[in-house]
PDB file of C-alpha atoms in Angstrom:
ATOM      1  CA  MET J   1     -10.896  47.717  10.687  1.00 88.00           C
ATOM      2  CA  THR J   2     -11.930  45.820  13.784  1.00 96.00           C
ATOM      3  CA  ILE J   3     -14.672  43.311  13.054  1.00 98.00           C
ATOM      4  CA  GLN J   4     -18.072  44.669  14.025  1.00 98.00           C
ATOM      5  CA  VAL J   5     -21.001  42.506  15.093  1.00 98.00           C
ATOM      6  CA  ALA J   6     -24.464  44.001  15.527  1.00 98.00           C
ATOM      7  CA  ALA J   7     -26.238  42.868  18.682  1.00 97.00           C
ATOM      8  CA  PHE J   8     -29.206  44.018  20.725  1.00 97.00           C
ATOM      9  CA  ARG J   9     -28.630  46.378  23.626  1.00 96.00           C
ATOM     10  CA  TRP J  10     -31.209  44.540  25.753  1.00 96.00           C
ATOM     11  CA  VAL J  11     -33.791  41.781  25.365  1.00 95.00           C
ATOM     12  CA  PRO J  12     -36.319  40.270  27.826  1.00 94.00           C
ATOM     13  CA  PRO J  13     -34.877  37.733  30.274  1.00 95.00           C
ATOM     14  CA  PHE J  14     -36.270  34.672  28.464  1.00 92.00           C
ATOM     15  CA  ALA J  15     -34.163  35.523  25.409  1.00 95.00           C
ATOM     16  CA  GLN J  16     -30.947  36.469  27.181  1.00 97.00           C
ATOM     17  CA  GLY J  17     -28.170  34.054  26.317  1.00 97.00           C
ATOM     18  CA  PHE J  18     -30.032  32.843  23.239  1.00 97.00           C
ATOM     19  CA  VAL J  19     -29.938  35.802  20.838  1.00 98.00           C
ATOM     20  CA  ARG J  20     -28.176  34.643  17.708  1.00 98.00           C
ATOM     21  CA  ASP J  21     -25.285  37.068  17.783  1.00 98.00           C
ATOM     22  CA  LEU J  22     -24.004  34.570  20.383  1.00 98.00           C
ATOM     23  CA  ARG J  23     -23.144  32.217  17.534  1.00 98.00           C
ATOM     24  CA  VAL J  24     -20.984  34.798  15.824  1.00 98.00           C
ATOM     25  CA  ARG J  25     -19.342  35.906  19.080  1.00 98.00           C
ATOM     26  CA  TRP J  26     -18.518  32.271  19.845  1.00 99.00           C
ATOM     27  CA  ALA J  27     -17.032  31.681  16.393  1.00 98.00           C
ATOM     28  CA  LEU J  28     -14.893  34.794  16.715  1.00 98.00           C
ATOM     29  CA  GLU J  29     -13.695  33.704  20.147  1.00 98.00           C
ATOM     30  CA  GLU J  30     -12.775  30.238  18.842  1.00 98.00           C
ATOM     31  CA  ALA J  31     -10.889  31.828  15.949  1.00 98.00           C
ATOM     32  CA  GLY J  32      -9.126  34.320  18.222  1.00 98.00           C
ATOM     33  CA  LEU J  33     -10.418  37.287  16.237  1.00 98.00           C
ATOM     34  CA  PRO J  34     -11.109  40.523  18.136  1.00 98.00           C
ATOM     35  CA  TYR J  35     -14.407  42.231  17.497  1.00 98.00           C
ATOM     36  CA  GLU J  36     -16.572  45.141  18.565  1.00 98.00           C
ATOM     37  CA  ALA J  37     -20.248  44.719  19.417  1.00 98.00           C
ATOM     38  CA  VAL J  38     -22.391  47.420  17.811  1.00 97.00           C
ATOM     39  CA  LEU J  39     -25.459  47.572  20.025  1.00 97.00           C
ATOM     40  CA  ARG J  40     -28.867  48.341  18.597  1.00 94.00           C
ATOM     41  CA  ASP J  41     -32.113  49.087  20.404  1.00 91.00           C
ATOM     42  CA  GLN J  42     -35.634  48.546  19.145  1.00 81.00           C
ATOM     43  CA  ASP J  43     -35.742  51.981  17.504  1.00 80.00           C
ATOM     44  CA  SER J  44     -32.329  52.068  15.858  1.00 83.00           C
ATOM     45  CA  LYS J  45     -32.768  48.600  14.340  1.00 85.00           C
ATOM     46  CA  ASN J  46     -35.299  50.138  11.953  1.00 87.00           C
ATOM     47  CA  THR J  47     -33.192  53.055  10.740  1.00 92.00           C
ATOM     48  CA  PRO J  48     -32.291  53.171   7.024  1.00 93.00           C
ATOM     49  CA  ASP J  49     -28.570  52.728   7.725  1.00 94.00           C
ATOM     50  CA  TYR J  50     -29.135  49.566   9.743  1.00 95.00           C
ATOM     51  CA  ARG J  51     -31.662  48.174   7.284  1.00 96.00           C
ATOM     52  CA  ALA J  52     -29.010  48.634   4.595  1.00 96.00           C
ATOM     53  CA  TRP J  53     -26.768  46.383   6.708  1.00 97.00           C
ATOM     54  CA  GLN J  54     -29.449  43.962   7.978  1.00 97.00           C
ATOM     55  CA  PRO J  55     -32.536  44.170   5.749  1.00 96.00           C
ATOM     56  CA  PHE J  56     -34.821  42.467   8.299  1.00 96.00           C
ATOM     57  CA  GLY J  57     -33.813  44.596  11.278  1.00 94.00           C
ATOM     58  CA  GLN J  58     -32.565  41.551  13.179  1.00 95.00           C
ATOM     59  CA  VAL J  59     -29.227  40.554  14.681  1.00 97.00           C
ATOM     60  CA  PRO J  60     -26.550  39.592  14.059  1.00 98.00           C
ATOM     61  CA  ALA J  61     -25.003  41.548  11.250  1.00 98.00           C
ATOM     62  CA  TYR J  62     -21.279  41.499  10.472  1.00 98.00           C
ATOM     63  CA  ARG J  63     -18.687  43.689   8.785  1.00 98.00           C
ATOM     64  CA  ASP J  64     -14.920  43.500   8.650  1.00 97.00           C
ATOM     65  CA  GLY J  65     -13.893  46.181   6.166  1.00 94.00           C
ATOM     66  CA  GLU J  66     -14.109  43.793   3.220  1.00 95.00           C
ATOM     67  CA  VAL J  67     -17.533  42.211   3.537  1.00 97.00           C
ATOM     68  CA  GLU J  68     -20.869  43.048   5.137  1.00 97.00           C
ATOM     69  CA  MET J  69     -23.161  40.146   5.960  1.00 98.00           C
ATOM     70  CA  PHE J  70     -26.169  39.093   7.957  1.00 98.00           C
ATOM     71  CA  GLU J  71     -27.653  35.738   9.093  1.00 98.00           C
ATOM     72  CA  SER J  72     -25.751  33.858  11.762  1.00 98.00           C
ATOM     73  CA  GLY J  73     -25.193  30.716   9.693  1.00 98.00           C
ATOM     74  CA  ALA J  74     -23.731  32.637   6.762  1.00 98.00           C
ATOM     75  CA  ILE J  75     -21.447  34.612   9.060  1.00 98.00           C
ATOM     76  CA  VAL J  76     -20.209  31.519  10.885  1.00 98.00           C
ATOM     77  CA  LEU J  77     -19.475  29.807   7.568  1.00 98.00           C
ATOM     78  CA  HIS J  78     -17.568  32.893   6.424  1.00 98.00           C
ATOM     79  CA  LEU J  79     -15.462  32.739   9.569  1.00 98.00           C
ATOM     80  CA  ALA J  80     -14.986  28.983   9.213  1.00 98.00           C
ATOM     81  CA  ALA J  81     -13.447  29.555   5.798  1.00 96.00           C
ATOM     82  CA  LYS J  82     -10.924  31.886   7.424  1.00 94.00           C
ATOM     83  CA  SER J  83      -9.953  29.859  10.509  1.00 97.00           C
ATOM     84  CA  GLU J  84      -8.897  26.244  10.963  1.00 98.00           C
ATOM     85  CA  ALA J  85     -10.184  26.517  14.535  1.00 98.00           C
ATOM     86  CA  LEU J  86     -13.649  26.267  12.978  1.00 98.00           C
ATOM     87  CA  ALA J  87     -13.111  23.993   9.973  1.00 98.00           C
ATOM     88  CA  PRO J  88     -10.395  22.027   8.212  1.00 97.00           C
ATOM     89  CA  ALA J  89      -8.639  23.870   5.409  1.00 95.00           C
ATOM     90  CA  ASP J  90      -9.269  21.235   2.716  1.00 96.00           C
ATOM     91  CA  PRO J  91     -12.330  21.503   0.458  1.00 96.00           C
ATOM     92  CA  ALA J  92     -13.809  18.204   1.626  1.00 97.00           C
ATOM     93  CA  GLY J  93     -13.558  19.252   5.261  1.00 96.00           C
ATOM     94  CA  GLN J  94     -15.061  22.649   4.515  1.00 97.00           C
ATOM     95  CA  ALA J  95     -17.940  20.987   2.708  1.00 98.00           C
ATOM     96  CA  ARG J  96     -18.647  18.639   5.614  1.00 98.00           C
ATOM     97  CA  VAL J  97     -18.673  21.516   8.082  1.00 98.00           C
ATOM     98  CA  ALA J  98     -21.009  23.529   5.869  1.00 98.00           C
ATOM     99  CA  THR J  99     -23.302  20.499   5.702  1.00 98.00           C
ATOM    100  CA  TRP J 100     -23.514  20.282   9.506  1.00 98.00           C
ATOM    101  CA  VAL J 101     -24.110  24.014   9.878  1.00 98.00           C
ATOM    102  CA  LEU J 102     -27.014  23.842   7.449  1.00 98.00           C
ATOM    103  CA  ALA J 103     -28.334  20.647   9.046  1.00 98.00           C
ATOM    104  CA  ALA J 104     -28.468  22.440  12.398  1.00 98.00           C
ATOM    105  CA  LEU J 105     -30.314  25.391  10.893  1.00 98.00           C
ATOM    106  CA  ASN J 106     -32.609  23.654   8.408  1.00 98.00           C
ATOM    107  CA  THR J 107     -33.201  20.139   9.739  1.00 98.00           C
ATOM    108  CA  VAL J 108     -33.085  20.396  13.532  1.00 98.00           C
ATOM    109  CA  GLU J 109     -33.692  24.004  14.561  1.00 98.00           C
ATOM    110  CA  PRO J 110     -37.142  24.568  12.991  1.00 97.00           C
ATOM    111  CA  HIS J 111     -38.668  21.764  15.081  1.00 96.00           C
ATOM    112  CA  VAL J 112     -36.793  22.748  18.231  1.00 97.00           C
ATOM    113  CA  GLN J 113     -37.914  26.362  17.880  1.00 95.00           C
ATOM    114  CA  SER J 114     -41.510  25.377  17.254  1.00 95.00           C
ATOM    115  CA  LEU J 115     -41.535  23.352  20.453  1.00 94.00           C
ATOM    116  CA  ALA J 116     -39.898  26.117  22.473  1.00 90.00           C
ATOM    117  CA  GLU J 117     -42.342  28.723  21.193  1.00 89.00           C
ATOM    118  CA  LEU J 118     -45.269  26.837  22.689  1.00 86.00           C
ATOM    119  CA  ASP J 119     -44.148  27.798  26.169  1.00 81.00           C
ATOM    120  CA  VAL J 120     -42.616  31.180  25.379  1.00 77.00           C
ATOM    121  CA  PHE J 121     -45.350  32.706  23.222  1.00 76.00           C
ATOM    122  CA  HIS J 122     -48.436  30.472  23.542  1.00 83.00           C
ATOM    123  CA  GLN J 123     -48.507  29.290  27.128  1.00 78.00           C
ATOM    124  CA  GLY J 124     -52.031  28.489  28.285  1.00 73.00           C
ATOM    125  CA  GLU J 125     -53.576  28.504  24.807  1.00 75.00           C
ATOM    126  CA  GLY J 126     -55.860  25.526  24.315  1.00 78.00           C
ATOM    127  CA  TRP J 127     -54.597  24.448  20.903  1.00 84.00           C
ATOM    128  CA  THR J 128     -51.126  23.710  22.307  1.00 75.00           C
ATOM    129  CA  VAL J 129     -52.445  20.637  24.158  1.00 80.00           C
ATOM    130  CA  GLU J 130     -53.004  18.822  20.867  1.00 84.00           C
ATOM    131  CA  ARG J 131     -49.998  20.309  19.092  1.00 92.00           C
ATOM    132  CA  ARG J 132     -47.355  19.505  21.731  1.00 88.00           C
ATOM    133  CA  PRO J 133     -47.283  15.700  21.262  1.00 93.00           C
ATOM    134  CA  GLN J 134     -46.810  16.171  17.516  1.00 94.00           C
ATOM    135  CA  LEU J 135     -43.927  18.582  17.958  1.00 95.00           C
ATOM    136  CA  GLU J 136     -42.286  16.485  20.663  1.00 95.00           C
ATOM    137  CA  ALA J 137     -42.468  13.412  18.447  1.00 97.00           C
ATOM    138  CA  MET J 138     -40.805  15.269  15.580  1.00 97.00           C
ATOM    139  CA  VAL J 139     -38.053  16.632  17.833  1.00 98.00           C
ATOM    140  CA  ARG J 140     -37.419  13.128  19.175  1.00 98.00           C
ATOM    141  CA  ARG J 141     -37.065  11.781  15.623  1.00 98.00           C
ATOM    142  CA  LYS J 142     -34.533  14.457  14.733  1.00 98.00           C
ATOM    143  CA  LEU J 143     -32.601  13.898  17.949  1.00 98.00           C
ATOM    144  CA  ALA J 144     -32.527  10.153  17.374  1.00 98.00           C
ATOM    145  CA  ASP J 145     -31.067  10.724  13.915  1.00 98.00           C
ATOM    146  CA  LEU J 146     -28.526  13.186  15.282  1.00 98.00           C
ATOM    147  CA  ALA J 147     -27.518  10.837  18.099  1.00 98.00           C
ATOM    148  CA  GLY J 148     -26.962   8.123  15.521  1.00 98.00           C
ATOM    149  CA  CYS J 149     -24.674  10.414  13.532  1.00 98.00           C
ATOM    150  CA  LEU J 150     -22.719  11.451  16.614  1.00 98.00           C
ATOM    151  CA  GLY J 151     -22.259   7.933  17.953  1.00 98.00           C
ATOM    152  CA  ASP J 152     -19.621   7.842  20.668  1.00 97.00           C
ATOM    153  CA  ARG J 153     -17.505  10.635  19.207  1.00 98.00           C
ATOM    154  CA  PRO J 154     -17.010  13.893  21.128  1.00 98.00           C
ATOM    155  CA  TYR J 155     -17.922  15.987  18.077  1.00 98.00           C
ATOM    156  CA  LEU J 156     -19.721  15.407  14.793  1.00 98.00           C
ATOM    157  CA  GLU J 157     -16.504  15.317  12.768  1.00 97.00           C
ATOM    158  CA  GLY J 158     -14.395  13.932  15.586  1.00 96.00           C
ATOM    159  CA  ARG J 159     -12.978  17.392  16.313  1.00 98.00           C
ATOM    160  CA  PHE J 160     -14.756  20.627  17.151  1.00 98.00           C
ATOM    161  CA  THR J 161     -15.955  22.591  14.121  1.00 98.00           C
ATOM    162  CA  ALA J 162     -18.432  25.298  13.261  1.00 98.00           C
ATOM    163  CA  GLY J 163     -20.968  22.514  12.766  1.00 98.00           C
ATOM    164  CA  ASP J 164     -20.745  21.651  16.451  1.00 98.00           C
ATOM    165  CA  LEU J 165     -20.944  25.322  17.372  1.00 98.00           C
ATOM    166  CA  MET J 166     -24.187  25.705  15.491  1.00 98.00           C
ATOM    167  CA  MET J 167     -25.677  22.401  16.637  1.00 98.00           C
ATOM    168  CA  THR J 168     -24.865  23.180  20.272  1.00 98.00           C
ATOM    169  CA  THR J 169     -26.690  26.505  20.093  1.00 98.00           C
ATOM    170  CA  VAL J 170     -29.741  24.687  18.735  1.00 98.00           C
ATOM    171  CA  LEU J 171     -29.686  22.000  21.439  1.00 98.00           C
ATOM    172  CA  ARG J 172     -29.330  24.642  24.156  1.00 97.00           C
ATOM    173  CA  VAL J 173     -32.914  25.688  23.448  1.00 96.00           C
ATOM    174  CA  LEU J 174     -33.976  22.231  24.700  1.00 95.00           C
ATOM    175  CA  GLY J 175     -32.045  22.567  27.953  1.00 87.00           C
ATOM    176  CA  GLY J 176     -35.213  22.663  30.049  1.00 86.00           C
ATOM    177  CA  TRP J 177     -37.113  20.006  28.081  1.00 93.00           C
ATOM    178  CA  PRO J 178     -37.204  16.609  29.838  1.00 94.00           C
ATOM    179  CA  GLY J 179     -37.105  14.791  26.509  1.00 95.00           C
ATOM    180  CA  LEU J 180     -33.482  15.749  25.941  1.00 95.00           C
ATOM    181  CA  ALA J 181     -32.492  13.445  28.824  1.00 94.00           C
ATOM    182  CA  GLU J 182     -33.686  10.535  26.678  1.00 97.00           C
ATOM    183  CA  PHE J 183     -30.625  11.180  24.505  1.00 98.00           C
ATOM    184  CA  PRO J 184     -27.755  11.257  27.021  1.00 97.00           C
ATOM    185  CA  THR J 185     -25.032  11.412  24.390  1.00 98.00           C
ATOM    186  CA  LEU J 186     -26.604  14.580  22.953  1.00 98.00           C
ATOM    187  CA  ASP J 187     -27.081  16.133  26.375  1.00 97.00           C
ATOM    188  CA  THR J 188     -23.399  15.440  27.123  1.00 97.00           C
ATOM    189  CA  TYR J 189     -22.469  16.793  23.684  1.00 98.00           C
ATOM    190  CA  ARG J 190     -24.377  20.006  24.405  1.00 98.00           C
ATOM    191  CA  ARG J 191     -22.674  20.408  27.765  1.00 98.00           C
ATOM    192  CA  ARG J 192     -19.298  19.749  26.173  1.00 98.00           C
ATOM    193  CA  GLY J 193     -19.849  22.644  23.795  1.00 98.00           C
ATOM    194  CA  GLU J 194     -21.019  24.932  26.581  1.00 98.00           C
ATOM    195  CA  ALA J 195     -17.900  24.046  28.594  1.00 98.00           C
ATOM    196  CA  ARG J 196     -15.557  25.432  25.955  1.00 98.00           C
ATOM    197  CA  PRO J 197     -13.790  28.599  27.173  1.00 98.00           C
ATOM    198  CA  ALA J 198     -14.640  30.433  23.944  1.00 98.00           C
ATOM    199  CA  PHE J 199     -18.335  29.790  24.527  1.00 98.00           C
ATOM    200  CA  ALA J 200     -18.100  31.100  28.090  1.00 98.00           C
ATOM    201  CA  ARG J 201     -16.429  34.305  26.877  1.00 98.00           C
ATOM    202  CA  ALA J 202     -19.029  34.822  24.155  1.00 98.00           C
ATOM    203  CA  LEU J 203     -21.941  34.224  26.499  1.00 98.00           C
ATOM    204  CA  GLU J 204     -20.558  36.565  29.138  1.00 98.00           C
ATOM    205  CA  ALA J 205     -20.028  39.317  26.560  1.00 98.00           C
ATOM    206  CA  GLN J 206     -23.658  39.079  25.459  1.00 98.00           C
ATOM    207  CA  LEU J 207     -25.020  38.967  28.996  1.00 98.00           C
ATOM    208  CA  GLN J 208     -22.820  41.822  30.157  1.00 98.00           C
ATOM    209  CA  ALA J 209     -24.393  44.139  27.587  1.00 97.00           C
ATOM    210  CA  PHE J 210     -27.851  43.173  28.788  1.00 97.00           C
ATOM    211  CA  ARG J 211     -26.919  43.807  32.409  1.00 97.00           C
ATOM    212  CA  GLU J 212     -25.494  47.209  31.580  1.00 97.00           C
ATOM    213  CA  HIS J 213     -28.566  48.309  29.631  1.00 95.00           C
ATOM    214  CA  ALA J 214     -31.335  46.727  31.669  1.00 95.00           C
ATOM    215  CA  PRO J 215     -34.393  48.995  32.092  1.00 92.00           C
ATOM    216  CA  ALA J 216     -34.418  50.889  35.371  1.00 81.00           C
TER     217      ALA J 216
END
């Protein structure tokens, strides 16, 4: 069967281009694997059949006739095991890529998301004045560590892998934060990932669905 990826039919403008099915779309584009987007709205995401596929009613979810999965990191790792466009074939290379994928999700993203949520969900709330410096300091520490790992290489392992795919999607959330400019190698790294043709195709596919289903 054609690979199916569950995605939202429409989301508010602030989330467009950042919904996590983008990660799976990008991985599939890098691997050259055709897929079909199965669009869900806010009602159908809670139906029993979809909850059987994605227990939390989120996106993405994935199926290919052999496996059904959810969680973007797990799906990208599954695809990386199938395609050398996303990871080396040897066990050591696979392990390194898995390490970077999990580092993006577990070490960097939680702090980045917490900072982003201040402006998206809590703008104008008094407590954010005291919380912001703490979050910004933590994000800067993680970015400093990441910049040290990257060094002057174009990608974390010297060549593009699923680890870079995942890390780029995390750094994109900081695109409007002035602090990212303090780490020029990471800002260039992010832009390098966004310049990949496979990323452009994945992003356009997600945005096209939102344009087609925008509320009247």
